[in-house]
PDB file of C-alpha atoms and ligand atoms in Angstrom:
ATOM      1  CA  MET A   1     -12.093   1.980  13.601  1.00 66.00           C
ATOM      2  CA  LEU A   2     -11.058  -0.377  10.799  1.00 78.00           C
ATOM      3  CA  SER A   3     -12.978  -3.476   9.757  1.00 78.00           C
ATOM      4  CA  LEU A   4     -12.634  -6.626  11.840  1.00 82.00           C
ATOM      5  CA  LYS A   5     -10.852  -8.352   8.944  1.00 87.00           C
ATOM      6  CA  LEU A   6      -8.124  -5.678   8.907  1.00 92.00           C
ATOM      7  CA  ASP A   7      -7.887  -5.802  12.696  1.00 90.00           C
ATOM      8  CA  SER A   8      -7.473  -9.598  12.629  1.00 92.00           C
ATOM      9  CA  LEU A   9      -4.554  -9.213  10.170  1.00 95.00           C
ATOM     10  CA  GLY A  10      -2.840  -6.803  12.569  1.00 96.00           C
ATOM     11  CA  VAL A  11      -3.508  -3.791  10.325  1.00 97.00           C
ATOM     12  CA  ARG A  12      -3.988  -0.658  12.454  1.00 96.00           C
ATOM     13  CA  PRO A  13      -3.685   3.065  11.676  1.00 96.00           C
ATOM     14  CA  LEU A  14      -0.202   4.392  12.460  1.00 97.00           C
ATOM     15  CA  GLY A  15       0.140   6.619  15.524  1.00 97.00           C
ATOM     16  CA  ALA A  16       2.952   8.829  16.847  1.00 97.00           C
ATOM     17  CA  GLU A  17       4.024   6.078  19.293  1.00 98.00           C
ATOM     18  CA  ASP A  18       4.930   3.840  16.300  1.00 98.00           C
ATOM     19  CA  ALA A  19       7.648   6.184  14.980  1.00 98.00           C
ATOM     20  CA  PRO A  20      10.738   4.637  16.669  1.00 98.00           C
ATOM     21  CA  GLU A  21       9.779   1.050  15.757  1.00 98.00           C
ATOM     22  CA  LEU A  22       8.807   1.982  12.197  1.00 98.00           C
ATOM     23  CA  TYR A  23      11.995   3.979  11.689  1.00 98.00           C
ATOM     24  CA  ALA A  24      14.140   1.090  12.973  1.00 98.00           C
ATOM     25  CA  LEU A  25      12.448  -1.203  10.438  1.00 98.00           C
ATOM     26  CA  ILE A  26      13.084   1.266   7.584  1.00 98.00           C
ATOM     27  CA  GLU A  27      16.710   1.614   8.664  1.00 98.00           C
ATOM     28  CA  ALA A  28      17.160  -2.176   8.748  1.00 98.00           C
ATOM     29  CA  ASN A  29      15.500  -2.525   5.309  1.00 98.00           C
ATOM     30  CA  ARG A  30      16.818   0.566   3.578  1.00 98.00           C
ATOM     31  CA  GLU A  31      18.578  -1.235   0.729  1.00 97.00           C
ATOM     32  CA  HIS A  32      15.543  -3.442   0.122  1.00 98.00           C
ATOM     33  CA  LEU A  33      13.135  -0.463   0.076  1.00 98.00           C
ATOM     34  CA  GLU A  34      15.200   2.119  -1.770  1.00 97.00           C
ATOM     35  CA  ARG A  35      15.129   0.025  -4.939  1.00 96.00           C
ATOM     36  CA  TRP A  36      11.449   0.913  -5.386  1.00 97.00           C
ATOM     37  CA  MET A  37      10.291   3.585  -2.923  1.00 95.00           C
ATOM     38  CA  PRO A  38      11.384   7.178  -3.712  1.00 94.00           C
ATOM     39  CA  TRP A  39      11.319   8.239  -0.033  1.00 96.00           C
ATOM     40  CA  ALA A  40      13.330   5.330   1.380  1.00 96.00           C
ATOM     41  CA  ALA A  41      16.907   6.393   0.655  1.00 96.00           C
ATOM     42  CA  GLY A  42      16.698   9.693   2.491  1.00 94.00           C
ATOM     43  CA  GLN A  43      14.220   9.065   5.272  1.00 97.00           C
ATOM     44  CA  ASP A  44      15.444   9.923   8.778  1.00 98.00           C
ATOM     45  CA  LEU A  45      13.562   9.628  12.083  1.00 98.00           C
ATOM     46  CA  ALA A  46      12.091  13.118  11.685  1.00 98.00           C
ATOM     47  CA  GLY A  47      10.846  12.088   8.231  1.00 98.00           C
ATOM     48  CA  THR A  48       9.129   9.010   9.672  1.00 98.00           C
ATOM     49  CA  GLU A  49       7.540  11.193  12.377  1.00 98.00           C
ATOM     50  CA  ARG A  50       6.297  13.616   9.702  1.00 98.00           C
ATOM     51  CA  PHE A  51       4.883  10.767   7.626  1.00 98.00           C
ATOM     52  CA  ILE A  52       2.962   9.471  10.649  1.00 98.00           C
ATOM     53  CA  ALA A  53       1.702  12.954  11.587  1.00 98.00           C
ATOM     54  CA  GLU A  54       0.434  13.434   8.023  1.00 98.00           C
ATOM     55  CA  ALA A  55      -1.153   9.958   8.144  1.00 98.00           C
ATOM     56  CA  GLU A  56      -2.990  10.895  11.356  1.00 97.00           C
ATOM     57  CA  GLU A  57      -4.305  14.069   9.690  1.00 98.00           C
ATOM     58  CA  GLN A  58      -5.330  12.066   6.625  1.00 98.00           C
ATOM     59  CA  PHE A  59      -7.306   9.626   8.816  1.00 97.00           C
ATOM     60  CA  ALA A  60      -8.918  12.479  10.786  1.00 97.00           C
ATOM     61  CA  ARG A  61     -10.183  14.220   7.628  1.00 97.00           C
ATOM     62  CA  ASP A  62     -11.669  10.972   6.263  1.00 97.00           C
ATOM     63  CA  ASP A  63      -9.240  10.793   3.348  1.00 98.00           C
ATOM     64  CA  GLY A  64      -8.089   7.177   3.821  1.00 97.00           C
ATOM     65  CA  PHE A  65      -5.381   5.928   6.161  1.00 97.00           C
ATOM     66  CA  GLN A  66      -1.847   4.566   6.405  1.00 98.00           C
ATOM     67  CA  ALA A  67      -1.605   1.451   8.557  1.00 98.00           C
ATOM     68  CA  LYS A  68       1.101  -0.577  10.187  1.00 98.00           C
ATOM     69  CA  VAL A  69       1.086  -4.271   9.300  1.00 98.00           C
ATOM     70  CA  ALA A  70       1.815  -6.115  12.543  1.00 98.00           C
ATOM     71  CA  PRO A  71       0.329  -9.628  12.376  1.00 96.00           C
ATOM     72  CA  GLU A  72       2.242 -10.795  15.458  1.00 96.00           C
ATOM     73  CA  GLY A  73       2.535  -7.503  17.315  1.00 95.00           C
ATOM     74  CA  GLN A  74       5.752  -6.138  15.818  1.00 97.00           C
ATOM     75  CA  ILE A  75       5.585  -3.985  12.685  1.00 98.00           C
ATOM     76  CA  VAL A  76       6.646  -5.801   9.487  1.00 98.00           C
ATOM     77  CA  GLY A  77       5.413  -3.260   6.924  1.00 98.00           C
ATOM     78  CA  VAL A  78       3.022  -0.492   5.990  1.00 98.00           C
ATOM     79  CA  ALA A  79      -0.047  -0.450   3.742  1.00 98.00           C
ATOM     80  CA  GLY A  80      -2.664   2.175   3.074  1.00 98.00           C
ATOM     81  CA  PHE A  81      -4.600   4.478   0.819  1.00 98.00           C
ATOM     82  CA  HIS A  82      -2.913   7.466  -0.787  1.00 97.00           C
ATOM     83  CA  SER A  83      -6.119   9.527  -0.563  1.00 97.00           C
ATOM     84  CA  ILE A  84      -9.813   9.185  -1.480  1.00 98.00           C
ATOM     85  CA  ASP A  85     -11.492  10.943  -4.374  1.00 98.00           C
ATOM     86  CA  TRP A  86     -15.005  11.046  -2.878  1.00 98.00           C
ATOM     87  CA  ILE A  87     -16.451  12.883  -5.897  1.00 98.00           C
ATOM     88  CA  ASN A  88     -15.477  10.118  -8.309  1.00 98.00           C
ATOM     89  CA  ARG A  89     -15.460   7.372  -5.641  1.00 98.00           C
ATOM     90  CA  ASN A  90     -11.966   6.061  -6.301  1.00 98.00           C
ATOM     91  CA  THR A  91      -8.718   5.549  -4.432  1.00 98.00           C
ATOM     92  CA  SER A  92      -5.288   3.942  -4.742  1.00 98.00           C
ATOM     93  CA  ILE A  93      -3.330   1.598  -2.480  1.00 98.00           C
ATOM     94  CA  GLY A  94       0.386   1.419  -1.633  1.00 98.00           C
ATOM     95  CA  TYR A  95       2.377  -1.049   0.462  1.00 98.00           C
ATOM     96  CA  TRP A  96       5.733  -2.403   1.571  1.00 98.00           C
ATOM     97  CA  LEU A  97       7.054  -5.257   3.692  1.00 98.00           C
ATOM     98  CA  ALA A  98      10.370  -5.891   5.425  1.00 98.00           C
ATOM     99  CA  ALA A  99      12.546  -8.248   3.369  1.00 98.00           C
ATOM    100  CA  ASP A 100      12.251 -11.100   5.858  1.00 98.00           C
ATOM    101  CA  ALA A 101       8.444 -10.787   5.996  1.00 98.00           C
ATOM    102  CA  GLN A 102       8.068 -11.511   2.270  1.00 98.00           C
ATOM    103  CA  GLY A 103       6.994 -14.793   0.744  1.00 98.00           C
ATOM    104  CA  LYS A 104       4.182 -15.690   3.153  1.00 97.00           C
ATOM    105  CA  GLY A 105       1.197 -14.121   1.382  1.00 97.00           C
ATOM    106  CA  THR A 106       0.883 -11.459   4.106  1.00 98.00           C
ATOM    107  CA  MET A 107       0.612  -8.424   1.814  1.00 98.00           C
ATOM    108  CA  SER A 108      -1.774 -10.104  -0.618  1.00 98.00           C
ATOM    109  CA  GLU A 109      -4.130 -10.778   2.308  1.00 97.00           C
ATOM    110  CA  VAL A 110      -3.736  -7.234   3.627  1.00 98.00           C
ATOM    111  CA  VAL A 111      -4.408  -5.690   0.196  1.00 98.00           C
ATOM    112  CA  ARG A 112      -7.390  -7.993  -0.279  1.00 97.00           C
ATOM    113  CA  ALA A 113      -8.808  -6.683   3.024  1.00 97.00           C
ATOM    114  CA  LEU A 114      -8.033  -3.052   2.062  1.00 97.00           C
ATOM    115  CA  VAL A 115      -9.857  -3.510  -1.240  1.00 98.00           C
ATOM    116  CA  SER A 116     -12.865  -4.996   0.585  1.00 96.00           C
ATOM    117  CA  HIS A 117     -12.741  -2.051   2.983  1.00 96.00           C
ATOM    118  CA  ALA A 118     -12.794   0.405   0.061  1.00 97.00           C
ATOM    119  CA  PHE A 119     -15.758  -1.239  -1.657  1.00 97.00           C
ATOM    120  CA  ASP A 120     -17.795  -2.452   1.333  1.00 95.00           C
ATOM    121  CA  GLU A 121     -17.169   0.174   4.047  1.00 95.00           C
ATOM    122  CA  TRP A 122     -16.691   3.251   1.853  1.00 97.00           C
ATOM    123  CA  ASP A 123     -18.815   2.181  -1.124  1.00 97.00           C
ATOM    124  CA  LEU A 124     -16.108   3.266  -3.582  1.00 98.00           C
ATOM    125  CA  HIS A 125     -16.269   2.378  -7.269  1.00 98.00           C
ATOM    126  CA  ARG A 126     -12.641   1.928  -8.299  1.00 98.00           C
ATOM    127  CA  VAL A 127      -9.281   1.039  -6.718  1.00 98.00           C
ATOM    128  CA  GLU A 128      -5.873   1.513  -8.372  1.00 98.00           C
ATOM    129  CA  ILE A 129      -2.437   0.103  -7.644  1.00 98.00           C
ATOM    130  CA  HIS A 130       0.660   1.501  -9.378  1.00 98.00           C
ATOM    131  CA  CYS A 131       3.838  -0.600  -9.684  1.00 98.00           C
ATOM    132  CA  ALA A 132       7.151  -0.164 -11.456  1.00 98.00           C
ATOM    133  CA  PRO A 133       7.230  -2.497 -14.485  1.00 98.00           C
ATOM    134  CA  GLU A 134      10.314  -4.329 -13.161  1.00 97.00           C
ATOM    135  CA  ASN A 135       8.859  -4.802  -9.660  1.00 98.00           C
ATOM    136  CA  ALA A 136       7.604  -8.342 -10.174  1.00 98.00           C
ATOM    137  CA  ARG A 137       6.747  -9.020  -6.511  1.00 98.00           C
ATOM    138  CA  SER A 138       4.646  -5.893  -6.289  1.00 98.00           C
ATOM    139  CA  ARG A 139       2.880  -6.529  -9.619  1.00 98.00           C
ATOM    140  CA  ALA A 140       2.020 -10.065  -8.507  1.00 98.00           C
ATOM    141  CA  ILE A 141      -0.264  -8.638  -5.784  1.00 98.00           C
ATOM    142  CA  PRO A 142      -2.858  -6.849  -7.998  1.00 98.00           C
ATOM    143  CA  GLU A 143      -2.544  -9.652 -10.546  1.00 98.00           C
ATOM    144  CA  ARG A 144      -3.304 -12.250  -7.832  1.00 98.00           C
ATOM    145  CA  LEU A 145      -6.342 -10.227  -6.732  1.00 98.00           C
ATOM    146  CA  GLY A 146      -7.878  -9.893 -10.192  1.00 97.00           C
ATOM    147  CA  PHE A 147      -6.948  -6.293 -11.023  1.00 98.00           C
ATOM    148  CA  ARG A 148      -6.722  -5.429 -14.720  1.00 98.00           C
ATOM    149  CA  GLU A 149      -3.511  -3.965 -16.167  1.00 98.00           C
ATOM    150  CA  GLU A 150      -4.770  -0.757 -17.776  1.00 98.00           C
ATOM    151  CA  ALA A 151      -1.921   1.578 -18.653  1.00 98.00           C
ATOM    152  CA  ARG A 152       1.746   2.369 -18.438  1.00 98.00           C
ATOM    153  CA  LEU A 153       2.663   5.896 -17.367  1.00 98.00           C
ATOM    154  CA  ARG A 154       6.108   7.110 -18.382  1.00 98.00           C
ATOM    155  CA  GLU A 155       8.774   8.163 -15.854  1.00 98.00           C
ATOM    156  CA  THR A 156       6.478   8.916 -12.920  1.00 97.00           C
ATOM    157  CA  GLU A 157       8.860   8.202 -10.026  1.00 96.00           C
ATOM    158  CA  LEU A 158      12.434   9.273  -9.375  1.00 95.00           C
ATOM    159  CA  VAL A 159      14.069   6.338  -7.603  1.00 95.00           C
ATOM    160  CA  GLY A 160      17.817   6.114  -7.041  1.00 92.00           C
ATOM    161  CA  GLY A 161      18.522   8.831  -9.606  1.00 94.00           C
ATOM    162  CA  ARG A 162      16.496   7.264 -12.439  1.00 95.00           C
ATOM    163  CA  TYR A 163      12.903   7.753 -13.500  1.00 97.00           C
ATOM    164  CA  LEU A 164      10.743   4.630 -13.358  1.00 97.00           C
ATOM    165  CA  ASP A 165       7.527   4.095 -15.303  1.00 98.00           C
ATOM    166  CA  SER A 166       4.324   3.005 -13.524  1.00 98.00           C
ATOM    167  CA  VAL A 167       2.057   0.174 -14.572  1.00 98.00           C
ATOM    168  CA  VAL A 168      -1.493   1.100 -13.527  1.00 98.00           C
ATOM    169  CA  TYR A 169      -3.722  -1.693 -12.285  1.00 99.00           C
ATOM    170  CA  GLY A 170      -7.431  -0.978 -11.822  1.00 98.00           C
ATOM    171  CA  LEU A 171     -10.316  -2.850 -10.254  1.00 98.00           C
ATOM    172  CA  LEU A 172     -13.994  -1.892 -10.319  1.00 98.00           C
ATOM    173  CA  GLU A 173     -16.444  -2.705  -7.575  1.00 97.00           C
ATOM    174  CA  GLU A 174     -18.552  -4.992  -9.800  1.00 97.00           C
ATOM    175  CA  GLU A 175     -15.438  -6.974 -10.773  1.00 97.00           C
ATOM    176  CA  TRP A 176     -14.506  -7.521  -7.123  1.00 95.00           C
ATOM    177  CA  GLY A 177     -17.773  -9.330  -6.520  1.00 78.00           C
ATOM    178  CA  SER A 178     -16.698 -11.966  -9.035  1.00 57.00           C
ATOM    179  CA  THR A 179     -13.169 -12.412  -7.650  1.00 52.00           C
ATOM    180  CA  PRO A 180     -12.653 -15.631  -5.641  1.00 49.00           C
ATOM    181  CA  THR A 181     -11.601 -14.884  -2.030  1.00 49.00           C
TER     182      THR A 181
HETATM  183  C1  COA B 201       5.899  -5.699  -2.811  1.00 63.67           C
HETATM  184  C2  COA B 201       6.029  -6.612  -1.593  1.00 63.67           C
HETATM  185  C3  COA B 201       5.128  -6.115  -0.465  1.00 63.67           C
HETATM  186  C4  COA B 201       5.598  -8.030  -1.999  1.00 63.67           C
HETATM  187  O1  COA B 201       5.890  -8.911  -0.940  1.00 63.67           O
HETATM  188  P1  COA B 201       5.532 -10.472  -1.095  1.00 63.67           P
HETATM  189  O2  COA B 201       5.962 -11.161   0.134  1.00 63.67           O
HETATM  190  O3  COA B 201       6.028 -10.960  -2.406  1.00 63.67           O
HETATM  191  O4  COA B 201       3.935 -10.459  -1.168  1.00 63.67           O
HETATM  192  P2  COA B 201       2.958 -11.308  -0.270  1.00 63.67           P
HETATM  193  O5  COA B 201       3.148 -10.983   1.161  1.00 63.67           O
HETATM  194  O6  COA B 201       1.618 -11.145  -0.855  1.00 63.67           O
HETATM  195  O7  COA B 201       3.474 -12.783  -0.481  1.00 63.67           O
HETATM  196  C5  COA B 201       3.440 -13.402  -1.749  1.00 63.67           C
HETATM  197  C6  COA B 201       4.464 -14.500  -1.731  1.00 63.67           C
HETATM  198  O8  COA B 201       4.116 -15.412  -0.690  1.00 63.67           O
HETATM  199  C7  COA B 201       3.780 -16.680  -1.287  1.00 63.67           C
HETATM  200  N1  COA B 201       2.603 -17.141  -0.547  1.00 63.67           N
HETATM  201  C8  COA B 201       2.624 -18.019   0.451  1.00 63.67           C
HETATM  202  N2  COA B 201       1.395 -18.194   0.927  1.00 63.67           N
HETATM  203  C9  COA B 201       0.580 -17.382   0.210  1.00 63.67           C
HETATM  204  C10 COA B 201      -0.815 -17.118   0.265  1.00 63.67           C
HETATM  205  N3  COA B 201      -1.607 -17.730   1.122  1.00 63.67           N
HETATM  206  N4  COA B 201      -1.351 -16.213  -0.590  1.00 63.67           N
HETATM  207  C11 COA B 201      -0.558 -15.585  -1.483  1.00 63.67           C
HETATM  208  N5  COA B 201       0.776 -15.797  -1.562  1.00 63.67           N
HETATM  209  C12 COA B 201       1.339 -16.697  -0.722  1.00 63.67           C
HETATM  210  C13 COA B 201       3.541 -16.401  -2.752  1.00 63.67           C
HETATM  211  O9  COA B 201       3.817 -17.537  -3.524  1.00 63.67           O
HETATM  212  C14 COA B 201       4.542 -15.321  -2.992  1.00 63.67           C
HETATM  213  O10 COA B 201       5.843 -15.820  -3.019  1.00 63.67           O
HETATM  214  P3  COA B 201       6.684 -15.919  -4.379  1.00 63.67           P
HETATM  215  O11 COA B 201       6.844 -14.527  -4.894  1.00 63.67           O
HETATM  216  O12 COA B 201       7.947 -16.535  -3.937  1.00 63.67           O
HETATM  217  O13 COA B 201       5.819 -16.743  -5.286  1.00 63.67           O
HETATM  218  C15 COA B 201       7.509  -6.663  -1.110  1.00 63.67           C
HETATM  219  O14 COA B 201       8.278  -7.318  -2.081  1.00 63.67           O
HETATM  220  C16 COA B 201       8.095  -5.276  -0.861  1.00 63.67           C
HETATM  221  O15 COA B 201       7.756  -4.645   0.118  1.00 63.67           O
HETATM  222  N6  COA B 201       9.003  -4.795  -1.741  1.00 63.67           N
HETATM  223  C17 COA B 201       9.684  -3.521  -1.539  1.00 63.67           C
HETATM  224  C18 COA B 201       8.764  -2.329  -1.541  1.00 63.67           C
HETATM  225  C19 COA B 201       7.848  -2.314  -2.728  1.00 63.67           C
HETATM  226  O16 COA B 201       8.232  -2.660  -3.833  1.00 63.67           O
HETATM  227  N7  COA B 201       6.579  -1.893  -2.515  1.00 63.67           N
HETATM  228  C20 COA B 201       5.597  -1.795  -3.570  1.00 63.67           C
HETATM  229  C21 COA B 201       5.767  -0.557  -4.342  1.00 63.67           C
HETATM  230  S1  COA B 201       4.526  -0.442  -5.637  1.00 63.67           S
END
């Protein structure tokens, strides 16, 4: 079960039954997604099914989750935790939205609720978000939520045949307490 806040935003763990709808959304948004997401250009239906199966295993072993974002019932994006480092109490968050679901503050609210989930439900210490330097819309999300820009990693992701750097944003639990909600 996810927190009530996540549930009220329509954020629910992905299940096998979501594969056709999620794949149709990826297909309709492929050009939009493949600019930034290394998996987007080549993903077929079997790839979406594999992603969901792995997400279900991740959830079952208490290693975070991948959720559909469906504020009005239909899926408009995905957000989740890559994994949880329980020893060091940290995690990282990733996300995407369909092109026509952008510009409404949806993902900022979802990421805010995921961060609260990490600190309040799991008692984690640190959350990271990695964005390509040129991905202004993505960078605006951690910046809006009070994350600190901490580092730039060189050529971490191969997207569309070129290596992109990652800007690392970090937020500590004690800093979250002072962030306006
Ligand atoms: C990254 C991505 C999710 C950002 O989407 P987004 O719609 O810009 O983000 P949000 O849903 O938080 O919405 C913020 C926008 O809504 C506006 N907005 C409206 N109401 C708002 C509210 N209550 N709170 C915050 N923003 C609000 C903001 O002004 C902003 O619009 P602007 O950029 O025109 O100023 C989306 O661009 C995307 O999926 N891109 C492709 C995949 C990708 O890059 N993923 C991230 C990889 S690291």
